[in-house]
CSV table of N, CA, C and O in Angstrom, one decimal:
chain,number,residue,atom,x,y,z
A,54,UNK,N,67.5,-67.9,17.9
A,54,UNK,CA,66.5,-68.4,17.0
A,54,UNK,C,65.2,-68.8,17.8
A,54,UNK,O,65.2,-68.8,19.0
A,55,UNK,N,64.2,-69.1,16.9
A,55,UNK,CA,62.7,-69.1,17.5
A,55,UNK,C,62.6,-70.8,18.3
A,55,UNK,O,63.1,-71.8,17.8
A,56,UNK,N,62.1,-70.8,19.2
A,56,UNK,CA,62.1,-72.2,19.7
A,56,UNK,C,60.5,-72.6,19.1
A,56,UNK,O,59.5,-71.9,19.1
A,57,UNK,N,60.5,-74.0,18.4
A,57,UNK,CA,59.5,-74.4,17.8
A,57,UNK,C,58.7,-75.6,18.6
A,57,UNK,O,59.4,-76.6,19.0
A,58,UNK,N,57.6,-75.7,18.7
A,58,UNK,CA,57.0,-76.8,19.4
A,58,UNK,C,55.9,-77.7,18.7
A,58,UNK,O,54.8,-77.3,18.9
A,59,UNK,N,56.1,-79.1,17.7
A,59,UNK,CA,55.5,-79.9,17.2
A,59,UNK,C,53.9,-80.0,17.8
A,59,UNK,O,53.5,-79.7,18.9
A,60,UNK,N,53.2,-80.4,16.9
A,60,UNK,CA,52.1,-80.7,17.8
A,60,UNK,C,51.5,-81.9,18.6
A,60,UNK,O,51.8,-83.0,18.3
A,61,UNK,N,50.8,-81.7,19.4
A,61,UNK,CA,50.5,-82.6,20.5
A,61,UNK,C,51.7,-83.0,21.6
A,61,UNK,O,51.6,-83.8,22.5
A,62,UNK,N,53.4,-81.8,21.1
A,62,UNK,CA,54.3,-81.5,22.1
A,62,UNK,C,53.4,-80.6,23.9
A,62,UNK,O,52.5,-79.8,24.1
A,63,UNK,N,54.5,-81.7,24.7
A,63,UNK,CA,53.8,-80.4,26.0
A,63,UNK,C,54.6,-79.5,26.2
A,63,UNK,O,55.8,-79.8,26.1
A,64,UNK,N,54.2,-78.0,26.6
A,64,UNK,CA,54.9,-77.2,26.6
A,64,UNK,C,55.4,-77.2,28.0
A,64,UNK,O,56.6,-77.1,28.4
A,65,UNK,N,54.0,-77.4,29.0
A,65,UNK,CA,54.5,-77.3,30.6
A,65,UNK,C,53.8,-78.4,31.4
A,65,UNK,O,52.9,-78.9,30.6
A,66,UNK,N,53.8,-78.8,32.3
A,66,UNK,CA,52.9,-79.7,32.7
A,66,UNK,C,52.9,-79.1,34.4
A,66,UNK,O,53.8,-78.4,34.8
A,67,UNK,N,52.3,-79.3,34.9
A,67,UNK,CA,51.5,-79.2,36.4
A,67,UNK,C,53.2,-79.3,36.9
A,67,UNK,O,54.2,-79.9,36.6
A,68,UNK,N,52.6,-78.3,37.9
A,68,UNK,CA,53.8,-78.3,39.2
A,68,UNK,C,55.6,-78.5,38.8
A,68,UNK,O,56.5,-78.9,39.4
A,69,UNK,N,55.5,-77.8,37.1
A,69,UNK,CA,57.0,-77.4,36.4
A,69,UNK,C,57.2,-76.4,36.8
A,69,UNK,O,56.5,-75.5,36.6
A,70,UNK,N,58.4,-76.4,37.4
A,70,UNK,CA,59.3,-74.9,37.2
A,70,UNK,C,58.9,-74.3,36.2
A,70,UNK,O,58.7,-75.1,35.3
A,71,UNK,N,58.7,-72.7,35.8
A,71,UNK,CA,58.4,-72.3,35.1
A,71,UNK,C,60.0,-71.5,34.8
A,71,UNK,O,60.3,-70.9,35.8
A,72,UNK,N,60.8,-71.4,34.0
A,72,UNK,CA,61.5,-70.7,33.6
A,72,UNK,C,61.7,-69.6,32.6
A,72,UNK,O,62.3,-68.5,32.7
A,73,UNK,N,61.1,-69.9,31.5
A,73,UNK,CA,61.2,-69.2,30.4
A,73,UNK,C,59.6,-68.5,30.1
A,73,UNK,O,58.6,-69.1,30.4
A,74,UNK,N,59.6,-67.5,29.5
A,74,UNK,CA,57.9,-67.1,28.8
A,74,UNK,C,58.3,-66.9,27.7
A,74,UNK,O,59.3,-66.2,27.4
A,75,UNK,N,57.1,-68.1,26.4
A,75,UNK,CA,57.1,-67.8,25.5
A,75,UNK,C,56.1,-66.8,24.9
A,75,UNK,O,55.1,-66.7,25.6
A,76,UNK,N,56.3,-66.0,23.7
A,76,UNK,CA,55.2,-65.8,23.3
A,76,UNK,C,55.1,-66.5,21.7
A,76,UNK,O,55.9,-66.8,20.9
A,77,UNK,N,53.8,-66.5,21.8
A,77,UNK,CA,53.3,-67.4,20.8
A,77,UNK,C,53.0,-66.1,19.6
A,77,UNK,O,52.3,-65.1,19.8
A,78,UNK,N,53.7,-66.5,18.5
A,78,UNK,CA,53.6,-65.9,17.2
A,78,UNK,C,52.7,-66.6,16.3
A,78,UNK,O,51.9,-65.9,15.8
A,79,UNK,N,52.8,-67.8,16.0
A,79,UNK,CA,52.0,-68.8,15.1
A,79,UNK,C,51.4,-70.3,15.6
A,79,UNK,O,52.2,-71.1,16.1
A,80,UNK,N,50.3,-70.5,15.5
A,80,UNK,CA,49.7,-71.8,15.8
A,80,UNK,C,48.8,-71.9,16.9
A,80,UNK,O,48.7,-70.7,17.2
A,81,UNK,N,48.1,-72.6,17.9
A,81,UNK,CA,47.3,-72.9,18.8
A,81,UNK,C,47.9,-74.0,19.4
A,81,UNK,O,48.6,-75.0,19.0
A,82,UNK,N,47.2,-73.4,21.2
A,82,UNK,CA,48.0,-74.2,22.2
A,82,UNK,C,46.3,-74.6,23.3
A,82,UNK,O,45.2,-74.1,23.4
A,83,UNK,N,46.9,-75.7,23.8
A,83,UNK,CA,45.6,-76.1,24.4
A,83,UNK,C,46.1,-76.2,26.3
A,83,UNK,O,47.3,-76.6,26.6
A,84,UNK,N,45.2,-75.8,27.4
A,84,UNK,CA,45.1,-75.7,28.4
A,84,UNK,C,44.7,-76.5,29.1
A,84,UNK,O,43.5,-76.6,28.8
A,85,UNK,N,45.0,-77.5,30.2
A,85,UNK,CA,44.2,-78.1,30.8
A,85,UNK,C,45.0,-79.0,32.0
A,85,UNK,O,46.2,-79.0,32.1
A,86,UNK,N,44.2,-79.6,32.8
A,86,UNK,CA,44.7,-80.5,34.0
A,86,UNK,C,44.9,-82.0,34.0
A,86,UNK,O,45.0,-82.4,32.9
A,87,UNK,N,44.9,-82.8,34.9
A,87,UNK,CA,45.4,-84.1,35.3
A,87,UNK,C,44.4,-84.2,36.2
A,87,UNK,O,44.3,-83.3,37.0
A,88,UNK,N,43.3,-85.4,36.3
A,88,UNK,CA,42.5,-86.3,37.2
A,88,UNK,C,42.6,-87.1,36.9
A,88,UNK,O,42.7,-87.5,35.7
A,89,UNK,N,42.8,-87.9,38.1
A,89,UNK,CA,43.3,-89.5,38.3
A,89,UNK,C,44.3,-90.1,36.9
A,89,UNK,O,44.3,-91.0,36.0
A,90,UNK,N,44.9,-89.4,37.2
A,90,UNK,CA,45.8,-89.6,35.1
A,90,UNK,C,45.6,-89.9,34.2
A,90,UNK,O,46.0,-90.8,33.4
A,91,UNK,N,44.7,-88.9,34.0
A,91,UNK,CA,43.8,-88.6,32.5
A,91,UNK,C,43.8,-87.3,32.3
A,91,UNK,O,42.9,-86.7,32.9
A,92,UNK,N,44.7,-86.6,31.5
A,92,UNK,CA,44.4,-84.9,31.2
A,92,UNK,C,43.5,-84.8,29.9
A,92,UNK,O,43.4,-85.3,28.8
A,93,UNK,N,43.0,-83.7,30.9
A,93,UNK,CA,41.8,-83.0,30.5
A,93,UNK,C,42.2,-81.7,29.7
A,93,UNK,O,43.0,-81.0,30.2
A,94,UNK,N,41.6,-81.5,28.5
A,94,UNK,CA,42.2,-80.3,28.2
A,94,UNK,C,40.5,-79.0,28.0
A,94,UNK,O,39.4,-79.0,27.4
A,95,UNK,N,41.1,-78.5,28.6
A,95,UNK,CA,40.1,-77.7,28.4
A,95,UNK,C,39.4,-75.9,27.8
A,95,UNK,O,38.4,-75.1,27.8
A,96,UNK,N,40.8,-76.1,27.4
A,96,UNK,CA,40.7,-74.5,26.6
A,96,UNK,C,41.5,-74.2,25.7
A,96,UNK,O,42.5,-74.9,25.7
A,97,UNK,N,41.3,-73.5,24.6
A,97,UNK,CA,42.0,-73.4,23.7
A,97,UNK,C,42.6,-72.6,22.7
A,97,UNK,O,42.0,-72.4,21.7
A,98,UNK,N,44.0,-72.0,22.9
A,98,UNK,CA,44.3,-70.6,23.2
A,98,UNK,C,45.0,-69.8,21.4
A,98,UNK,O,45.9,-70.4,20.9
A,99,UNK,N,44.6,-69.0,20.9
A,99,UNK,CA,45.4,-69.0,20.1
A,99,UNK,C,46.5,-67.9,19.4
A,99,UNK,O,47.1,-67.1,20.2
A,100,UNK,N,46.7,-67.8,18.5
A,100,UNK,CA,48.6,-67.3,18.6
A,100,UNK,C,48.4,-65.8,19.4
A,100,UNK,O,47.3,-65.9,19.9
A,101,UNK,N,49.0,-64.8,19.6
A,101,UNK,CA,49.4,-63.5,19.6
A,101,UNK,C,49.3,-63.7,21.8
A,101,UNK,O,48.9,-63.0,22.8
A,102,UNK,N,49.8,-64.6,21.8
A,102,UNK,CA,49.3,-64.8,23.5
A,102,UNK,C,50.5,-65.8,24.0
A,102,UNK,O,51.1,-66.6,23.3
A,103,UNK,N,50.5,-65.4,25.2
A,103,UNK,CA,51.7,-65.6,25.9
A,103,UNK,C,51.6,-66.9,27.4
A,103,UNK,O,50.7,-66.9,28.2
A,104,UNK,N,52.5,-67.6,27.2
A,104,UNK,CA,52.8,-68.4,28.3
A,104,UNK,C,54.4,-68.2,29.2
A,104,UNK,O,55.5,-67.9,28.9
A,105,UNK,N,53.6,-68.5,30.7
A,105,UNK,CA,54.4,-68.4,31.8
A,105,UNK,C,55.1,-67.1,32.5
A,105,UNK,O,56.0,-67.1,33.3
A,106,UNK,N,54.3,-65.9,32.0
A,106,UNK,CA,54.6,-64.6,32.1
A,106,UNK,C,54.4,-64.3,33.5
A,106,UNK,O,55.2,-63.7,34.1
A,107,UNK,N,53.1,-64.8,34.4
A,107,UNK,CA,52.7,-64.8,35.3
A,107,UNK,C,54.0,-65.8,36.6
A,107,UNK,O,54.8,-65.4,37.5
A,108,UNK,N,53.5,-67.1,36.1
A,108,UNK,CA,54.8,-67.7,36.7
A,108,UNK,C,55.8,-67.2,36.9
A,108,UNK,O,56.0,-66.7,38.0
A,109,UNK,N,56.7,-67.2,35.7
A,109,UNK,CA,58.3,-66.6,36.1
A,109,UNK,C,58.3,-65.3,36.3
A,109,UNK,O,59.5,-64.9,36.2
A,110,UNK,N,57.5,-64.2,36.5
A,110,UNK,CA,57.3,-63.4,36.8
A,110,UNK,C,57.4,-63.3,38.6
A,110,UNK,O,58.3,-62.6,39.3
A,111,UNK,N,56.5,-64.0,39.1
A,111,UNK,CA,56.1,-64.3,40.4
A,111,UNK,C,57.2,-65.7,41.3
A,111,UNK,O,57.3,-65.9,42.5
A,112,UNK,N,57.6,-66.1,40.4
A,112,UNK,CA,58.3,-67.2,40.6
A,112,UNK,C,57.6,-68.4,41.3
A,112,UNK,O,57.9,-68.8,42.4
A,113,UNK,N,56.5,-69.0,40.5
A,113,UNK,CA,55.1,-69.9,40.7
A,113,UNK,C,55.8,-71.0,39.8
A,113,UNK,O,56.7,-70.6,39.0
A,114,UNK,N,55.6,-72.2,39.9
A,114,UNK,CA,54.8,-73.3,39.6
A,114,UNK,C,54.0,-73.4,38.7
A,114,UNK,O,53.3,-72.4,38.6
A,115,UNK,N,53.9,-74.3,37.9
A,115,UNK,CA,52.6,-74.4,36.4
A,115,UNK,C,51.5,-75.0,37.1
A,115,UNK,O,51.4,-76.0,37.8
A,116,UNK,N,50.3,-73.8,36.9
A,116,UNK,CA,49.1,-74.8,37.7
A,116,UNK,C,48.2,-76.1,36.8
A,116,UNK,O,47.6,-77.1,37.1
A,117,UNK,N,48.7,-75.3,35.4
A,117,UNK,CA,48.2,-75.9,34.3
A,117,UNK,C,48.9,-77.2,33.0
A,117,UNK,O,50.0,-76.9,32.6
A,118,UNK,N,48.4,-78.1,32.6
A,118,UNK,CA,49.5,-78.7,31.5
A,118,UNK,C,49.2,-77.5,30.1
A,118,UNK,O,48.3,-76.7,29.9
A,119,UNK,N,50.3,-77.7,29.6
A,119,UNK,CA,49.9,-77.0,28.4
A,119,UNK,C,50.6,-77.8,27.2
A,119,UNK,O,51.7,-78.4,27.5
A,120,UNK,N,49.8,-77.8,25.6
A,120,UNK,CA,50.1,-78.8,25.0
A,120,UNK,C,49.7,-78.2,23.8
A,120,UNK,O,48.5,-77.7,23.7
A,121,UNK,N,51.2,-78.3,22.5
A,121,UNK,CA,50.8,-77.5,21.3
A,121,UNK,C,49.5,-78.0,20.7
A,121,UNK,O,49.8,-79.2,20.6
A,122,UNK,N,48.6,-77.9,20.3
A,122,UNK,CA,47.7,-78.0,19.4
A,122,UNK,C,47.9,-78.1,17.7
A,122,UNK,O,47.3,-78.8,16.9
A,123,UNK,N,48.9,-77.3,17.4
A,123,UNK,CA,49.0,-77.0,16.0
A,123,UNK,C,50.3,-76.6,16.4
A,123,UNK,O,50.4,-76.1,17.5
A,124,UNK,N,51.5,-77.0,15.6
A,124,UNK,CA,52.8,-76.3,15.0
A,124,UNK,C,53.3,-74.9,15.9
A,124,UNK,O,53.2,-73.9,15.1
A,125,UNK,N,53.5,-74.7,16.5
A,125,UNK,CA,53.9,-73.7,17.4
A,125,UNK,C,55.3,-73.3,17.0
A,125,UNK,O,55.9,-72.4,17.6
């Protein structure tokens, strides 16, 4: 079954193991970092687009937080 992600859920946060790549079928996801512990979001991505492909591909680290925007 489809794994679902509430909004303002995080999907990854900085310096997570990356294990799984979702792809995103429905909803918008937001991009961004951590200064002085305050995340910043700064991009704003939407459905037909994929997370952690790169990572677990490569076997990397999240450079980025990522954070549903809308119903994922």
């Amino acid at each position: 079954s489809p794994i679902q992600f509430c909004k303002g859920q995080r999907i990854y946060c900085e310096l997570d193991d990356v294990t799984e790549i979702y792809f995103i079928c429905k909803g918008q996801y937001d991009i961004g970092f951590e200064v002085n512990k305050k995340e910043i979001y700064i991009l704003r991505q939407p459905e037909s687009t994929v997370i952690g492909g790169f990572e677990c591909s490569y076997e990397k680290r999240s450079s980025y937080n990522y954070r549903a925007w809308t119903p994922i």
